[in-house]
JSON list of C-alpha atoms in Angstrom, two decimals:
[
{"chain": "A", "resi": 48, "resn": "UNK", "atom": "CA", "xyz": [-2.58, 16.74, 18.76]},
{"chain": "A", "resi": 49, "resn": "UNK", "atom": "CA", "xyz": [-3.05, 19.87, 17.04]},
{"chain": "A", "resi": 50, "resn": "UNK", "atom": "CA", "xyz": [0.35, 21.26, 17.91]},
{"chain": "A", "resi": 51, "resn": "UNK", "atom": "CA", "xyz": [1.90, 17.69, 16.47]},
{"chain": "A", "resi": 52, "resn": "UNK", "atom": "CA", "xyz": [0.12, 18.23, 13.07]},
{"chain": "A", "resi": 53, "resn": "UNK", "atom": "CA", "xyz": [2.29, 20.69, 11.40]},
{"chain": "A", "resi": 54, "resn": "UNK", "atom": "CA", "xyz": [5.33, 18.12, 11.61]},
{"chain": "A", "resi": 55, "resn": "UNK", "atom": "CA", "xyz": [3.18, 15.36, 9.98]},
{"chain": "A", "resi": 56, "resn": "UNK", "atom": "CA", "xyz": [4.27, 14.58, 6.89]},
{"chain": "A", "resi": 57, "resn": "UNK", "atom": "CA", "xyz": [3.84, 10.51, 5.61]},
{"chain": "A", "resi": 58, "resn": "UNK", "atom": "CA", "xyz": [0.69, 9.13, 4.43]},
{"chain": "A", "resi": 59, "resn": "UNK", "atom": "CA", "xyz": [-2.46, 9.88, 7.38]},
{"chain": "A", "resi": 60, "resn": "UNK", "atom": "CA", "xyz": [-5.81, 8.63, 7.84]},
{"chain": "A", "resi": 61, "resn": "UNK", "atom": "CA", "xyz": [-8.05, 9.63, 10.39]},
{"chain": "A", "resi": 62, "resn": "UNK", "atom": "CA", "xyz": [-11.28, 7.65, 11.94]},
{"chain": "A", "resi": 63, "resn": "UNK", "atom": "CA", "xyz": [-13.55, 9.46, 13.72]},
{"chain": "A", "resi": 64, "resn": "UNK", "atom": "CA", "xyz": [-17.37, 8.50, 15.30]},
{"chain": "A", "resi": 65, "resn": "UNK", "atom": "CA", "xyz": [-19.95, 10.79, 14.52]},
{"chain": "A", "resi": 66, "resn": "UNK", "atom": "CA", "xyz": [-21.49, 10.06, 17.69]},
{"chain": "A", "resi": 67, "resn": "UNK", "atom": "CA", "xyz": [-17.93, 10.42, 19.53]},
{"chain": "A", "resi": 68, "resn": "UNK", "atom": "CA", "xyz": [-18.53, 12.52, 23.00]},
{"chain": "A", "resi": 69, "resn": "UNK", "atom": "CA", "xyz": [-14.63, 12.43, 23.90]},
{"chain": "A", "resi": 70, "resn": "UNK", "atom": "CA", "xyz": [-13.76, 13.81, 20.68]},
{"chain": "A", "resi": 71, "resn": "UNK", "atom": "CA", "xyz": [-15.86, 15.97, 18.97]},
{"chain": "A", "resi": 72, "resn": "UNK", "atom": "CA", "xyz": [-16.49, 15.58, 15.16]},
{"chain": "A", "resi": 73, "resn": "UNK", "atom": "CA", "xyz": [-15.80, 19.11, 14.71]},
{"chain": "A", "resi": 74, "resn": "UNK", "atom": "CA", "xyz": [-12.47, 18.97, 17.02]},
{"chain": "A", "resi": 75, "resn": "UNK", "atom": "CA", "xyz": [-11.14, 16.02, 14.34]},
{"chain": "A", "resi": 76, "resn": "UNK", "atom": "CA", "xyz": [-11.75, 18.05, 11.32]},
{"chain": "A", "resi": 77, "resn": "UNK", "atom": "CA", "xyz": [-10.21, 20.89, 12.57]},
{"chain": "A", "resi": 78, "resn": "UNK", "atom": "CA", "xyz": [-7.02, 18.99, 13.28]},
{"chain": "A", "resi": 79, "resn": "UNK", "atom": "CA", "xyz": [-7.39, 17.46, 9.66]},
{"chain": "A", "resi": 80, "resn": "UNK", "atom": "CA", "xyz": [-6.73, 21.14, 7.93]},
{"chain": "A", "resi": 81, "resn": "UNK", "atom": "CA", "xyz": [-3.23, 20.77, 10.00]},
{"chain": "A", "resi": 82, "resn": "UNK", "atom": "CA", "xyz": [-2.45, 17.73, 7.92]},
{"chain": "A", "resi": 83, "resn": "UNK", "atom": "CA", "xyz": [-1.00, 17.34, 4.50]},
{"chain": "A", "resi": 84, "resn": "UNK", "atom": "CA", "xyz": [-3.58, 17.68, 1.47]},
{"chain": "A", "resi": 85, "resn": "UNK", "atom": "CA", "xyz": [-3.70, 13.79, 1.23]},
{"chain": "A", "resi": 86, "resn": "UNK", "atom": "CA", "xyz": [-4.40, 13.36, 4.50]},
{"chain": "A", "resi": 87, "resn": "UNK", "atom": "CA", "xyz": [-7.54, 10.66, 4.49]},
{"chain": "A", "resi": 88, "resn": "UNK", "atom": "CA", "xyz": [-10.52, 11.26, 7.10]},
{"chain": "A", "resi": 89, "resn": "UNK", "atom": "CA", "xyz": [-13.50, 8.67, 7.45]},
{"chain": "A", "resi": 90, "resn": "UNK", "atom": "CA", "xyz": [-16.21, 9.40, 9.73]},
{"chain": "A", "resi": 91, "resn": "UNK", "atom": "CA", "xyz": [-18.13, 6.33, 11.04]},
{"chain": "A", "resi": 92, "resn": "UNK", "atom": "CA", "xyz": [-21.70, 6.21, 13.12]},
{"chain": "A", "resi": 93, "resn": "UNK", "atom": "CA", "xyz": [-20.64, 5.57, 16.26]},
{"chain": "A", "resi": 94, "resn": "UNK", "atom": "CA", "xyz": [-18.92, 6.65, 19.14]},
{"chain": "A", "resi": 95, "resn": "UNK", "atom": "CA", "xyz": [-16.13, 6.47, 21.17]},
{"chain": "A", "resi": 96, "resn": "UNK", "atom": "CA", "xyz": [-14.46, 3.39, 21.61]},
{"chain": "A", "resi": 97, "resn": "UNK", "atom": "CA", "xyz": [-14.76, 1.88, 18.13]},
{"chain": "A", "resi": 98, "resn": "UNK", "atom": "CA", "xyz": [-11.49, 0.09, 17.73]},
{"chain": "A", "resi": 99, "resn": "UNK", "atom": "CA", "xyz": [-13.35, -2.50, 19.99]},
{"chain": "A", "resi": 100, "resn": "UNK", "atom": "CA", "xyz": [-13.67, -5.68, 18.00]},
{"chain": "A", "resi": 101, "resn": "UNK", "atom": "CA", "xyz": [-17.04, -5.61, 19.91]},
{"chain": "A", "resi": 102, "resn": "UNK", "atom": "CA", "xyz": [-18.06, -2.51, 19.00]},
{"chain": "A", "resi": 103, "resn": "UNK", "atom": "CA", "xyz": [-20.39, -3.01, 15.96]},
{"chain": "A", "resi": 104, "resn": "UNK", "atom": "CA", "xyz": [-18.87, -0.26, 13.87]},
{"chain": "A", "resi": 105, "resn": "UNK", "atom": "CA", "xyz": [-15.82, -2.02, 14.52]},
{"chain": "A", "resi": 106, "resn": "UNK", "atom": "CA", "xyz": [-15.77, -4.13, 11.10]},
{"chain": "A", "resi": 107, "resn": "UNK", "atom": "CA", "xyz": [-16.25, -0.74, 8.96]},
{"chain": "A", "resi": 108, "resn": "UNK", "atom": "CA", "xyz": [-13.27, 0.66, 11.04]},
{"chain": "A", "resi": 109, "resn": "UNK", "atom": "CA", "xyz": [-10.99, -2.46, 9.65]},
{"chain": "A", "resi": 110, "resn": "UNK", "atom": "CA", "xyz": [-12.10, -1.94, 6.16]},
{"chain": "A", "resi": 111, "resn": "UNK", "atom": "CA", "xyz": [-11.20, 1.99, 6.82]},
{"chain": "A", "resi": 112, "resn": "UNK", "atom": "CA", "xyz": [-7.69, 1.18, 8.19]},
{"chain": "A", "resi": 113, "resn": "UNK", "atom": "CA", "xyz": [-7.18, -1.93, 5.40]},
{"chain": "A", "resi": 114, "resn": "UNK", "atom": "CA", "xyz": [-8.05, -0.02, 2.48]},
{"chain": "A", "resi": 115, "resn": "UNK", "atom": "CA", "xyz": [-5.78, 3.13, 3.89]},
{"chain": "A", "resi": 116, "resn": "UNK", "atom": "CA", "xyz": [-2.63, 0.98, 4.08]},
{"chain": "A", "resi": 117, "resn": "UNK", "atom": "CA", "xyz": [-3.44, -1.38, 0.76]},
{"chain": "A", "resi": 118, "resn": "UNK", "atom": "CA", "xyz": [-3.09, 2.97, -0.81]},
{"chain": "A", "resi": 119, "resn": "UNK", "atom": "CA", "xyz": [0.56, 3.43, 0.97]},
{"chain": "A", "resi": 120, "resn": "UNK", "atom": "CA", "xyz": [1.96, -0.48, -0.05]},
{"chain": "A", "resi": 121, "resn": "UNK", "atom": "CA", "xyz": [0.38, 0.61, -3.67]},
{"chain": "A", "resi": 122, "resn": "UNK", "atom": "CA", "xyz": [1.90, 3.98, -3.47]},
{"chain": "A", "resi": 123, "resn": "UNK", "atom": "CA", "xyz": [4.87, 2.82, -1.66]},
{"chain": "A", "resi": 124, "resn": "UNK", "atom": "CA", "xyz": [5.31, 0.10, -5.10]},
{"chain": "A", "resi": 125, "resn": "UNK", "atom": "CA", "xyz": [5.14, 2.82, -7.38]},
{"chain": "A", "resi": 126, "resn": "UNK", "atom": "CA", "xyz": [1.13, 3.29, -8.39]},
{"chain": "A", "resi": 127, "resn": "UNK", "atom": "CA", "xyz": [1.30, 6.79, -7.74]},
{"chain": "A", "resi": 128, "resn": "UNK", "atom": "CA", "xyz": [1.19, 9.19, -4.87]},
{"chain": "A", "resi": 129, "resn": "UNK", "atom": "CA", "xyz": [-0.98, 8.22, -2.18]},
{"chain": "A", "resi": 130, "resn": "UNK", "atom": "CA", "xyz": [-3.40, 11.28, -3.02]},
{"chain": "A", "resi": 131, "resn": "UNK", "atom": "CA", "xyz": [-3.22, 9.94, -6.83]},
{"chain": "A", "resi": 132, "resn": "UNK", "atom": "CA", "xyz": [-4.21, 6.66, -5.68]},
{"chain": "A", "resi": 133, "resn": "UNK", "atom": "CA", "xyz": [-7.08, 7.84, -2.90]},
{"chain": "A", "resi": 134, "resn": "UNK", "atom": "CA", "xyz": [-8.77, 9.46, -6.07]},
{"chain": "A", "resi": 135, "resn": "UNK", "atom": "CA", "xyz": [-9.02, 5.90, -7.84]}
]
């Protein structure tokens, strides 16, 4: 993933668990100083697997995602840039 970052350069969010043994907290952030500035990174209690709808961190992980693409249709319609409208 790291060696993808570089050429990233729309509108990113990044969900990471906290508790996450696959992926190391530490292993995410460093990949997030690859991204562009605006890049958005949300760290939830849990671990692994939490796109699971059973997974109870799983509703915070929608809200995460939701809110993230609600800022690129707002930027996208002419609110501002995406980092402009992650500051709101």
């Amino acid at each position: 993933a790291l060696a993808g970052s570089a050429a990233a350069t729309g509108p990113a969010l990044v969900v990471q668990g906290a508790r996450d043994p696959v992926v190391r907290p530490a292993a995410t952030r460093k990949l997030l100083k690859h991204l562009p500035p605006a890049a958005q990174y949300v760290e939830i209690d849990t671990g692994h697997d939490m796109v699971q709808p059973a997974n109870p961190a799983w509703p915070q992980v929608e809200v995460a995602v939701v809110a993230f693409a609600q800022q690129v249709i707002d930027q996208q319609h002419g609110e501002g840039t995406l980092a402009e409208v992650s500051e709101r």
